[in-house]
Amino acid sequence: TDVCIPEEKAVRELETHLMDAWKHASMNSIRNLPHQYFFEALQSESLMNNCDGDRQSSWVYAAFELDLPIFVPGWEDSTMGNIFAARSLEGQINSDCVLSGI
């Protein structure tokens, strides 16, 4: 699915917001499931103002609106999971801030 998402316009924009959340969680010993950080990013006015897509077409946004938990086995192998792993290996964030699905 990620092959259709423009990296600079979408992925890097989302990464900025997720990094803020991951850094805050790392500094404050907060641990959340991956979807909770995405939901936090979706509350960002600046992110939502920079989105071109239709929110009503997004299943993640629909889950956010209903506050439905999302369990995604293998999240670590997604684009954002790989970015999270890289930033963790670089020491920018603590890998413990994201809970596994187990």
Coordinates of C-alpha atoms in Angstrom, one line a residue:
T1 CA 0.0 0.0 0.0
D2 CA 2.8 2.4 0.7
V3 CA 4.0 2.5 -2.9
C4 CA 1.1 4.8 -3.8
I5 CA 1.8 7.3 -1.0
P6 CA 4.1 10.1 -2.0
E7 CA 7.1 10.1 0.5
E8 CA 7.9 13.8 0.7
K9 CA 4.4 15.1 0.7
A10 CA 2.8 12.5 3.0
V11 CA 5.3 10.3 4.8
R12 CA 7.8 13.0 5.8
E13 CA 5.0 15.3 6.9
L14 CA 3.5 12.6 9.1
E15 CA 7.0 11.6 10.4
T16 CA 7.5 15.1 11.8
H17 CA 4.3 14.8 13.9
L18 CA 5.1 11.3 15.0
M19 CA 8.6 12.2 16.0
D20 CA 7.3 14.9 18.2
A21 CA 5.0 12.4 19.9
W22 CA 7.7 9.7 20.1
K23 CA 10.2 12.1 21.6
H24 CA 7.7 13.4 24.2
A25 CA 6.8 9.8 25.1
S26 CA 10.5 8.8 25.3
M27 CA 11.3 11.7 27.7
N28 CA 8.3 11.0 29.9
S29 CA 8.4 7.1 30.0
I30 CA 5.1 6.9 28.1
R31 CA 4.3 3.7 26.3
N32 CA 1.5 3.5 23.7
L33 CA 0.4 1.2 20.9
P34 CA 1.3 2.5 17.4
H35 CA -2.2 3.6 16.5
Q36 CA -2.3 5.9 19.5
Y37 CA 0.5 8.0 18.1
F38 CA -1.2 8.2 14.8
F39 CA -4.4 9.3 16.5
E40 CA -2.4 12.0 18.3
A41 CA -1.0 13.2 15.0
L42 CA -4.5 13.4 13.5
Q43 CA -5.3 15.9 16.3
S44 CA -2.7 18.2 14.9
E45 CA -4.2 21.2 13.2
S46 CA -1.1 21.8 11.1
L47 CA -1.0 18.2 9.9
M48 CA -4.7 18.3 9.0
N49 CA -4.3 21.6 7.2
N50 CA -1.5 20.2 5.0
C51 CA -3.5 17.1 4.0
D52 CA -4.8 17.0 0.4
G53 CA -6.7 13.7 0.8
D54 CA -10.3 13.3 1.7
R55 CA -10.5 12.4 5.4
Q56 CA -13.7 10.5 5.0
S57 CA -11.9 8.1 2.7
S58 CA -9.4 7.1 5.4
W59 CA -10.1 4.1 7.5
V60 CA -7.5 5.3 10.0
Y61 CA -9.3 8.6 10.4
A62 CA -12.6 6.8 10.8
A63 CA -11.1 4.7 13.6
F64 CA -9.7 7.9 15.1
E65 CA -13.1 9.6 15.1
L66 CA -14.6 6.6 16.9
D67 CA -11.6 6.0 19.1
L68 CA -11.4 2.4 18.0
P69 CA -8.2 0.6 18.8
I70 CA -6.2 -0.7 15.8
F71 CA -4.1 -3.8 16.2
V72 CA -1.7 -4.2 13.4
P73 CA 0.6 -7.2 13.6
G74 CA 3.8 -6.6 11.7
W75 CA 3.6 -2.8 12.2
E76 CA 7.4 -2.8 12.5
D77 CA 7.7 -3.7 8.8
S78 CA 5.6 -0.8 7.6
T79 CA 7.1 2.5 6.3
M80 CA 6.5 4.3 9.6
G81 CA 7.6 1.2 11.6
N82 CA 10.9 1.3 9.7
I83 CA 11.3 5.1 10.3
F84 CA 10.6 4.4 14.0
A85 CA 13.2 1.7 14.1
A86 CA 15.8 3.9 12.3
R87 CA 15.2 6.8 14.7
S88 CA 15.4 4.4 17.6
L89 CA 18.7 3.0 16.4
E90 CA 20.0 6.6 15.9
G91 CA 19.2 7.2 19.6
Q92 CA 16.7 10.0 18.8
I93 CA 13.9 8.1 20.6
N94 CA 13.5 5.2 23.0
S95 CA 12.2 2.0 21.4
D96 CA 10.1 1.3 24.5
C97 CA 7.7 4.2 23.8
V98 CA 5.8 2.0 21.3
L99 CA 4.2 -1.1 22.7
S100 CA 4.2 -4.3 20.6
G101 CA 0.9 -5.9 19.7
I102 CA 1.5 -8.8 22.1

